[in-house]
Tab-separated table of C-alpha atoms in Angstrom:
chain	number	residue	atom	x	y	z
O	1129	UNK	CA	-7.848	19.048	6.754
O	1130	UNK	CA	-5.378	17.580	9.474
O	1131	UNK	CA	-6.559	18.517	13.279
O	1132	UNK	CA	-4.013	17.246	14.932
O	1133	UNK	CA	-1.823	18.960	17.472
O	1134	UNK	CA	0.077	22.173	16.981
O	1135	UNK	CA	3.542	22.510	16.545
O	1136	UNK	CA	4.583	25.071	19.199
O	1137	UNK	CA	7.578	26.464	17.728
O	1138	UNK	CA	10.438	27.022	19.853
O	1139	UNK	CA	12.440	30.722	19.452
O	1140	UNK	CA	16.245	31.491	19.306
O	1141	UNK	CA	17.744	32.341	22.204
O	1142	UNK	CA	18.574	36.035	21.233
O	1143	UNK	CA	14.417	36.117	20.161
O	1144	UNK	CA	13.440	34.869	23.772
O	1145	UNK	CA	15.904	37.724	25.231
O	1146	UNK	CA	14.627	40.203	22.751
O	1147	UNK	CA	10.885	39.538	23.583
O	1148	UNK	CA	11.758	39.860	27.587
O	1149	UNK	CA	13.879	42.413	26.789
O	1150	UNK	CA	11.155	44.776	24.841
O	1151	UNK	CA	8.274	43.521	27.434
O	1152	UNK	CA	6.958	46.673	29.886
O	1153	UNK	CA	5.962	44.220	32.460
O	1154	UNK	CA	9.202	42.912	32.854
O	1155	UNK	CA	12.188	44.757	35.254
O	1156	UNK	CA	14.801	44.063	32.561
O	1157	UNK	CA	16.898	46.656	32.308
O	1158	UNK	CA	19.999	45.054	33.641
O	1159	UNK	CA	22.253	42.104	33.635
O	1160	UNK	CA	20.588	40.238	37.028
O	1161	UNK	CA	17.053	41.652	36.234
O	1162	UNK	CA	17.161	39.792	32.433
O	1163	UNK	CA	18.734	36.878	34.121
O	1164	UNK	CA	15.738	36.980	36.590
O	1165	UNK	CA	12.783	37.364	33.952
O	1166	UNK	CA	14.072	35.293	31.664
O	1167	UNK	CA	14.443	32.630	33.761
O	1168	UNK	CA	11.107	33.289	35.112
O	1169	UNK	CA	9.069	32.911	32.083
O	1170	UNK	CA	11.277	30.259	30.461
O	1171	UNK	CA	8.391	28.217	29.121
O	1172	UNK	CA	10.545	26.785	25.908
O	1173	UNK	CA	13.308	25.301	28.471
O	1174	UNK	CA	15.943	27.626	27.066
O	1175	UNK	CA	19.403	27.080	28.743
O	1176	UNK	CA	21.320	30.417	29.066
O	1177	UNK	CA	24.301	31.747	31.692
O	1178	UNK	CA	24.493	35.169	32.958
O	1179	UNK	CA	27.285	35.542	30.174
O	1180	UNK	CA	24.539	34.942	27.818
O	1181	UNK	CA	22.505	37.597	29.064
O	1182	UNK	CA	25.868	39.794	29.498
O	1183	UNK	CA	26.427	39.377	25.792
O	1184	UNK	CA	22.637	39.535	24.320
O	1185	UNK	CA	22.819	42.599	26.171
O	1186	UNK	CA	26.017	43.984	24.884
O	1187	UNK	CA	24.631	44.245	21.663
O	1188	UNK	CA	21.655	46.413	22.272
O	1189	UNK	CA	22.088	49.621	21.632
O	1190	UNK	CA	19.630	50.970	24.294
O	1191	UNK	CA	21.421	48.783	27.222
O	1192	UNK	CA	24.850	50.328	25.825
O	1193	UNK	CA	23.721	53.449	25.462
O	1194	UNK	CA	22.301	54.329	28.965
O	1195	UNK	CA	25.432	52.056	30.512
O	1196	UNK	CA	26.983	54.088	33.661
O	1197	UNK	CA	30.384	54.888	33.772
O	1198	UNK	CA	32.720	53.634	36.581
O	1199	UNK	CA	35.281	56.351	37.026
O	1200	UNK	CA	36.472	57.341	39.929
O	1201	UNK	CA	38.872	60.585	40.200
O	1202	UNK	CA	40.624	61.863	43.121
O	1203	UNK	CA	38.405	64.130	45.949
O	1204	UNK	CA	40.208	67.558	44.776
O	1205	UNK	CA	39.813	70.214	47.805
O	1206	UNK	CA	36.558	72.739	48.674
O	1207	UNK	CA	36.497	75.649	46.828
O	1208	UNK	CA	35.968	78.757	49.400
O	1209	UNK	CA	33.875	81.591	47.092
O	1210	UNK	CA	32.000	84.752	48.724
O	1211	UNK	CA	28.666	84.766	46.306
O	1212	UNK	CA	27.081	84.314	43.261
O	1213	UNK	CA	28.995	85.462	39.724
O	1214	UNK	CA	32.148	85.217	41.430
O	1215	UNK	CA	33.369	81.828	39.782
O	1216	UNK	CA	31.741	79.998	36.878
O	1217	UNK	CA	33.542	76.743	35.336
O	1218	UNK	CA	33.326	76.141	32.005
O	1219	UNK	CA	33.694	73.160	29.548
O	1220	UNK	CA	32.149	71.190	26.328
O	1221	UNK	CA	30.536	68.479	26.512
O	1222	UNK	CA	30.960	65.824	23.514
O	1223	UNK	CA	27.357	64.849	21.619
O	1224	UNK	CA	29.093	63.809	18.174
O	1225	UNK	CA	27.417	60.425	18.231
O	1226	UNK	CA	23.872	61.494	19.306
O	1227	UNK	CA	23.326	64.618	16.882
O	1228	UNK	CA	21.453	62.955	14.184
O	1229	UNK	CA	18.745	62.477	16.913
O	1230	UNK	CA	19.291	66.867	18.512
O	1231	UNK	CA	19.045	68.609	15.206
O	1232	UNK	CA	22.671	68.795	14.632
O	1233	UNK	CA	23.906	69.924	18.034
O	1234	UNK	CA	27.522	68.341	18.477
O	1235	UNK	CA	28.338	69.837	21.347
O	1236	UNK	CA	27.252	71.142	24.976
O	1237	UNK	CA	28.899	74.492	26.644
O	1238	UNK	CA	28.372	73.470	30.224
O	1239	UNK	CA	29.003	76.487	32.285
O	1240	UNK	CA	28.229	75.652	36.323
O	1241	UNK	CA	28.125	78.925	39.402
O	1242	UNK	CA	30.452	77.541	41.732
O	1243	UNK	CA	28.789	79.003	44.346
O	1244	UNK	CA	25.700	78.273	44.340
O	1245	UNK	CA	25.561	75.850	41.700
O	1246	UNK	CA	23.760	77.144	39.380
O	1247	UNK	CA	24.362	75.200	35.887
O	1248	UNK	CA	23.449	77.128	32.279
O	1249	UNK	CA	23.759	74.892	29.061
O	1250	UNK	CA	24.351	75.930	25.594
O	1251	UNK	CA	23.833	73.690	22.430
O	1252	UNK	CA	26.404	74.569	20.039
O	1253	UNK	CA	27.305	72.983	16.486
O	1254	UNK	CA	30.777	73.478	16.494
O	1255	UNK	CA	33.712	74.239	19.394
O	1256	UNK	CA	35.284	77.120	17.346
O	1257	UNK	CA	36.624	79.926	19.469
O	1258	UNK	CA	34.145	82.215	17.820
O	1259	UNK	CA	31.170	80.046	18.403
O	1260	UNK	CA	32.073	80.047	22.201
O	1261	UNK	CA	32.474	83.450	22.200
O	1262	UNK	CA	29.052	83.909	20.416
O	1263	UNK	CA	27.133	81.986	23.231
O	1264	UNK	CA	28.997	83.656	26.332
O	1265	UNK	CA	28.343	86.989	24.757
O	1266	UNK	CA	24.407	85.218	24.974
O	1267	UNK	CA	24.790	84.394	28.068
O	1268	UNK	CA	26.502	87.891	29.475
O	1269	UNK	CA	23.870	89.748	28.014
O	1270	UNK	CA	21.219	88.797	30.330
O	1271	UNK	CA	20.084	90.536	33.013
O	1272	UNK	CA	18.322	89.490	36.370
O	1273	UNK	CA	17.062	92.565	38.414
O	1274	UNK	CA	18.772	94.874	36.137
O	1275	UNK	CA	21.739	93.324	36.727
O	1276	UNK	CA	24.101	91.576	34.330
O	1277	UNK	CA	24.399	88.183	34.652
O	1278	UNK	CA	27.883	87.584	34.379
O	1279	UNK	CA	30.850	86.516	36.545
O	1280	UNK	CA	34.286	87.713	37.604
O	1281	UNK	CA	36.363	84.542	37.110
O	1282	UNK	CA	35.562	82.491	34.629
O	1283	UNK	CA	37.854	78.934	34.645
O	1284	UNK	CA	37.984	76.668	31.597
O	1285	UNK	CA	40.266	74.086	30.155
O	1286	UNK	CA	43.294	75.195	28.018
O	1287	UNK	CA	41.294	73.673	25.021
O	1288	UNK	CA	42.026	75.514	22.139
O	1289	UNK	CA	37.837	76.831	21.834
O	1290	UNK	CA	38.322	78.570	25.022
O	1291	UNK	CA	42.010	80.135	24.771
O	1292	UNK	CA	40.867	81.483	21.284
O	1293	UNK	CA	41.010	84.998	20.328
O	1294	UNK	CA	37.500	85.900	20.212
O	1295	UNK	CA	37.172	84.055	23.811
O	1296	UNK	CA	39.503	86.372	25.194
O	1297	UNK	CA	37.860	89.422	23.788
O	1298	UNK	CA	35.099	88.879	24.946
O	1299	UNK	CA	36.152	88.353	28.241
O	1300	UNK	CA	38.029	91.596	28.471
O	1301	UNK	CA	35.437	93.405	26.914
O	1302	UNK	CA	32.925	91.884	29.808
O	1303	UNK	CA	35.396	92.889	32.311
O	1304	UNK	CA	35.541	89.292	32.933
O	1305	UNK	CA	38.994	87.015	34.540
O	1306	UNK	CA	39.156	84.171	32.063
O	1307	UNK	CA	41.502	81.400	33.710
O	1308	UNK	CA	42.313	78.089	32.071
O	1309	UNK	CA	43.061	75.448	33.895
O	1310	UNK	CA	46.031	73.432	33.491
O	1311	UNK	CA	44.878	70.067	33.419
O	1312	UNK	CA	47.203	66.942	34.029
């Protein structure tokens, strides 16, 4: 039997980042804080960049998937409203890539109280006109202190979900204003 020394085996760079980058202890969870822990615990001598980091990291799914976006839009000006279900705003919000992992639920009907800011959320599997219409006839149908929970203008885009027969309707059947917005 040999007793001599042991071989410490040195990892690949993506391994070392991948180890840092799955460790708890570690504040990893950007660019700078990788760069920081890796270069703390570098006990194999590694030589890396911030690029190398940048790149390791652009191939994680995780880092990717919770990676802000930098938009900025144009301050529009305040909206003046007198109360509660006076004016809601309305739109969908896009979960294609993520419904494997919410039982099938493509898509979010986002529908915010402009007054006092009170948001209601729908999961919805498709953005047909009659599915919208299905889940703001759930939505009109509730009641708070015997009162129905509904508004008088409702704004949307002119997507083709909310300017769909059924949509309209519904909203004249509520005795609801349904506005879309035209959107540049």
């Amino acid at each position: 039997m040999h007793r001599g020394k042991r071989q410490r085996i040195v990892p690949s760079l993506t391994e070392y980042l991948l180890n840092i980058w799955l460790d708890p202890s570690t504040t990893s969870n950007s660019i700078e804080g990788l760069y920081r822990s890796a270069s703390r615990h570098n006990v194999f001598k590694l030589e890396f960049t911030v690029d190398d980091i940048r790149n390791f990291l652009s191939h994680q799914s995780t880092y990717k998937r919770h990676l802000g976006f930098n938009l900025q839009y144009k301050q529009q000006k305040h909206t003046v409203v007198p109360g509660a279900l006076v004016k809601w705003q309305m739109d969908l919000a896009d979960m294609q890539n993520s419904a494997e992992y919410n039982d099938g639920t493509n898509y979010l009907l986002t529908i915010i109280d402009v007054f006092s800011k009170y948001a209601l959320v729908i999961p919805l599997q498709n953005k047909q006109g009659q599915t919208i219409a299905r889940a703001l006839g759930y939505i009109f149908r509730i009641k708070i202190n015997n009162k129905a929970y509904k508004p008088m203008i409702l704004l949307s885009d002119n997507g083709k979900e909310f300017i769909a027969k059924e949509v309209k309707q519904l909203s004249i059947f509520q005795y609801t204003e349904h506005r879309g917005i035209l959107m540049p």
